[in-house]
Coordinates of C-alpha atoms in Angstrom, one line a residue:
X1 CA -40.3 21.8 -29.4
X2 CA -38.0 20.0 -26.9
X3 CA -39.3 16.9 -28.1
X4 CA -38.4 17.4 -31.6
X5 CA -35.0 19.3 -30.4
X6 CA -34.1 15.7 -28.7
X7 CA -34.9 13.6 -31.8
X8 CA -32.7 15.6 -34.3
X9 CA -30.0 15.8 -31.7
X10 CA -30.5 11.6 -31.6
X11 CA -30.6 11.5 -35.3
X12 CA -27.1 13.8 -35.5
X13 CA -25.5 11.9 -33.2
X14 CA -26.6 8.5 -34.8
X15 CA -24.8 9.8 -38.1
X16 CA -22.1 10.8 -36.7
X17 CA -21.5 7.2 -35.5
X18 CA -22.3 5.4 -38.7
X19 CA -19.4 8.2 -40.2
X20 CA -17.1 7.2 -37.6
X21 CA -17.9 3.3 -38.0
X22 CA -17.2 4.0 -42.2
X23 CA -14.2 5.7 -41.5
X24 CA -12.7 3.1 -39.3
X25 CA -13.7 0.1 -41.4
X26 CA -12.0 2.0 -44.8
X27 CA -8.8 3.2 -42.7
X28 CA -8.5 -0.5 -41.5
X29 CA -8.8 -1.5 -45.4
X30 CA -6.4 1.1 -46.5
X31 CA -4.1 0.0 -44.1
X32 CA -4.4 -3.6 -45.1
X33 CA -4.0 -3.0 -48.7
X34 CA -1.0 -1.1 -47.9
X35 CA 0.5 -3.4 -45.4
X36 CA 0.5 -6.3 -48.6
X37 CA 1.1 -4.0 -51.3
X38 CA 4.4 -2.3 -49.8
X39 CA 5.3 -4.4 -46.3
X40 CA 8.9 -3.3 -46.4
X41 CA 7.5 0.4 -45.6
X42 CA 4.8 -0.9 -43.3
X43 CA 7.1 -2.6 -41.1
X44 CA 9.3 0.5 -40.9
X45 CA 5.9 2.9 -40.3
X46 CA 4.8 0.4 -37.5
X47 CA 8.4 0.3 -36.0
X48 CA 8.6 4.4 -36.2
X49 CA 5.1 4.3 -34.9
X50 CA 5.7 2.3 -32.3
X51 CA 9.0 4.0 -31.4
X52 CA 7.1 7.6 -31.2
X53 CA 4.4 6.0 -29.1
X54 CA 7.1 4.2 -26.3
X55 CA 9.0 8.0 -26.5
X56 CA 5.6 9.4 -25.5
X57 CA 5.1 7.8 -22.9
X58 CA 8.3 7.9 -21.7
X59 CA 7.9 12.1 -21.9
X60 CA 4.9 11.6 -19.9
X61 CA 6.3 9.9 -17.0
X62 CA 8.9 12.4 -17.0
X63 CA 6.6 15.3 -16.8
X64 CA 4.2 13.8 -14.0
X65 CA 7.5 12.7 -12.3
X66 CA 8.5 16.6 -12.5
X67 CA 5.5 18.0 -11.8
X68 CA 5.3 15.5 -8.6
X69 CA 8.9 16.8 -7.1
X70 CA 7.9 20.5 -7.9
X71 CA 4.2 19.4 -5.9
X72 CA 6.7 18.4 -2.7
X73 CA 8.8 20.6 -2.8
X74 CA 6.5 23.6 -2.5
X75 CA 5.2 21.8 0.7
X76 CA 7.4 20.4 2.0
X77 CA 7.2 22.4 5.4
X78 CA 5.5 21.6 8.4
X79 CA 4.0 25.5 8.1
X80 CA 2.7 24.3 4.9
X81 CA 1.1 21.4 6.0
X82 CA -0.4 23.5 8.7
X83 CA -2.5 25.7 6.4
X84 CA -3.8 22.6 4.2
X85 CA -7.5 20.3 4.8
X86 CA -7.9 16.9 5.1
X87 CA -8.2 16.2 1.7
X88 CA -4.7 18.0 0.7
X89 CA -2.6 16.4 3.3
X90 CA -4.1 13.0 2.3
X91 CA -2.9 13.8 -1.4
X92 CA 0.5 14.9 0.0
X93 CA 1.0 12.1 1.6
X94 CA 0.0 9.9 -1.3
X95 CA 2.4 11.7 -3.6
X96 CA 5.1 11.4 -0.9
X97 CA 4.7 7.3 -1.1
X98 CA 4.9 7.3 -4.6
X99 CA 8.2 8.9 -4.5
X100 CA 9.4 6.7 -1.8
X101 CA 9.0 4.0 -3.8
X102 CA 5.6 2.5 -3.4
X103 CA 3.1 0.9 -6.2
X104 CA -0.4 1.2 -6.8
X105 CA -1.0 3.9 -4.3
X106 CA -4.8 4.9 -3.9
X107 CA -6.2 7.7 -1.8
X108 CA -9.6 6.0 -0.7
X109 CA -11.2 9.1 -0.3
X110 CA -13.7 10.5 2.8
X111 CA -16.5 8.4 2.4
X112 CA -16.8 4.4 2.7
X113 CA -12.8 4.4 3.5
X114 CA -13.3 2.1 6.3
X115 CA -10.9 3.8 8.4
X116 CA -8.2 3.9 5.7
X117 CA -7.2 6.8 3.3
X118 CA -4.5 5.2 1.4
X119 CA -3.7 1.8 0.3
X120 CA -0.2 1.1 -1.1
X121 CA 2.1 -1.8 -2.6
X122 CA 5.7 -1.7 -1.3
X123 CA 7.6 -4.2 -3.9
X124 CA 8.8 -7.9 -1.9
X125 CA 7.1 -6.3 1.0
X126 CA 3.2 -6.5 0.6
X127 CA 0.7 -4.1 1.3
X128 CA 0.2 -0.7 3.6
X129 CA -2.8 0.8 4.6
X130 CA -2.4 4.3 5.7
X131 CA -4.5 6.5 8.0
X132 CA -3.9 10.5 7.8
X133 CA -4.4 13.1 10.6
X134 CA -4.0 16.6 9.9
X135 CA -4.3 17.2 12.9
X136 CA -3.6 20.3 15.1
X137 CA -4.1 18.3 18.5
X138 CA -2.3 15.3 19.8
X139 CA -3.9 12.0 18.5
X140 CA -5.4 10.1 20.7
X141 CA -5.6 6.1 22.0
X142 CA -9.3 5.6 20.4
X143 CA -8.1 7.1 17.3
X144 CA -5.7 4.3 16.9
X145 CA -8.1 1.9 18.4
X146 CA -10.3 2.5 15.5
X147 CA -7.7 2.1 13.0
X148 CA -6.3 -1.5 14.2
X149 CA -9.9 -2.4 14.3
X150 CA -9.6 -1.3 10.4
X151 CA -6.5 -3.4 10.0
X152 CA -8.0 -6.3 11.8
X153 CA -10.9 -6.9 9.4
X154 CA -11.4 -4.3 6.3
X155 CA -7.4 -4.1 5.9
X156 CA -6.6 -7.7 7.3
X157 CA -2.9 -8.4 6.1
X158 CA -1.9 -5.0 5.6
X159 CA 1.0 -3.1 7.3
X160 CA -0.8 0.1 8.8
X161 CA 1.0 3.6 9.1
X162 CA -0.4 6.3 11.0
X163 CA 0.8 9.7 9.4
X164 CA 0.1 12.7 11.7
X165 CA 1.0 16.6 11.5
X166 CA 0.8 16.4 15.1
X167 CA 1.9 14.0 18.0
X168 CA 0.6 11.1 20.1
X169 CA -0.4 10.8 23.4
X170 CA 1.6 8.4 25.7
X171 CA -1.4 6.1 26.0
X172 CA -1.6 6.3 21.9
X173 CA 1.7 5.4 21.6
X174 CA 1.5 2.8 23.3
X175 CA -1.3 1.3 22.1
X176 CA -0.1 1.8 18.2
X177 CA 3.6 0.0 19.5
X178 CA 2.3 -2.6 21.7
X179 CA -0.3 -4.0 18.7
X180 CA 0.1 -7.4 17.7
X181 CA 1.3 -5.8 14.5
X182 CA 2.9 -2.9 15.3
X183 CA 2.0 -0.1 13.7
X184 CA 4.2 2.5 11.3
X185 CA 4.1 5.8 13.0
X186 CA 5.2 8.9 11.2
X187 CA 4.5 11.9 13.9
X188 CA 5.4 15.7 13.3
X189 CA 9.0 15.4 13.0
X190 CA 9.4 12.5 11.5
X191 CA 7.1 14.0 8.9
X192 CA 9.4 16.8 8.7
X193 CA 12.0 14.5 7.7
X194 CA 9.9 12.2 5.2
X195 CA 8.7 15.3 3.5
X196 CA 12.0 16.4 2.5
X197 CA 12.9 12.9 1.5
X198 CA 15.6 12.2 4.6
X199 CA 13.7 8.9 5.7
X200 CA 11.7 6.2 4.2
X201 CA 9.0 4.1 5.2
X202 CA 10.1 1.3 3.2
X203 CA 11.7 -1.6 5.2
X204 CA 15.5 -1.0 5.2
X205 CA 16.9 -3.7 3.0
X206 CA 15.2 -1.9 0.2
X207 CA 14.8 1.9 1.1
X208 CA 17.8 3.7 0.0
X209 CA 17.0 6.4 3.0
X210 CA 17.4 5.8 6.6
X211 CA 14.5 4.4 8.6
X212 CA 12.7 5.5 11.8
X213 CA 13.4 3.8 14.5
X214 CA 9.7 2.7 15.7
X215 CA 9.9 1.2 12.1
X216 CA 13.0 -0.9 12.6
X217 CA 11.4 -2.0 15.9
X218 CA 8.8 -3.8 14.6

């Protein structure tokens, strides 16, 4: 019975195909026929085409770009962040970058991220890898250990930025400033800030927002 169930399903969907493959091939004749019988009026379609397909897209953007500021600004807040997982403060974060101003963002996700849950392209200024910590507890020195051992092979070339909900230790800090590359760090009020949109990460010649000052240091 099952057998027999799978082979009509096959043979249905094989159709199905060969009707779509038909279709196709007489739409693309019709349309070729048309295009030499009557070419004033298939310029004009293609042009109106082509202008409803650009405003489309355009629409879209709009509404992902909406949806995005409505996403921050419902958390915004520190007490927000508090309440959220991993996961969710990695996506916050990810949606914050993109409306700082950075390309290609990608949350890298929990498994295989090499020590990186974000990768990002600031335009003129290369490439950031950024490590999230929702964390409830101070961050500590291996922490950051681990992650300039991330930027030091995995991530070689790529400006790092530790994002925390929490703080540093002294010994973190220092670490994390005193690197060879120093890294980007965005503690709990500085996140405060970048949430609501007050500071950038960018570098300062082409954020339009003011800068943190461990930034402008390195």
């Amino acid at each position: 019975m099952a057998r027999g169930s799978k082979r009509g399903s096959g043979k249905r969907r094989s159709r199905k195909r060969q009707w779509a493959v038909t279709g196709a091939c007489l739409l693309s004749a019709v349309v070729v026929w048309f295009a030499r019988e009557y070419p004033g009026w298939a310029a004009g379609t293609a042009g109106l085409l082509a202008v409803v397909f650009v405003g489309g897209l355009v629409l879209r953007y709009r509404m992902i770009e909406a949806e995005r500021q409505r996403f921050l600004a419902a958390n915004a807040h520190l007490e927000k962040v508090d309440r959220m997982a991993g996961p969710a403060f990695e996506h916050l974060v990810a949606e914050r970058m993109i409306a700082d101003g950075f390309r290609k963002v990608r949350e890298c996700g929990r498994a295989g991220d090499g020590g990186v849950d974000i990768t990002a392209l600031a335009p003129g200024h290369g490439r950031y890898a950024v490590q999230c910590k929702r964390y409830s507890k101070t961050v500590g020195a291996p922490e950051v250990r681990n992650f300039l051992g991330a930027l030091a092979n995995t991530f070689a070339g790529h400006t790092g930025v530790l994002v925390t909900s929490g703080r540093l230790t002294k010994q973190a800090r220092l670490e994390a400033l005193g690197a060879r590359t120093p890294l980007i760090l965005v503690e709990r009020d500085r996140l405060a800030d970048w949430l609501l949109g007050t500071v950038s990460l960018l570098p300062a010649r082409s954020a339009k927002a003011k800068v943190p000052a461990e930034e402008e240091a390195t």
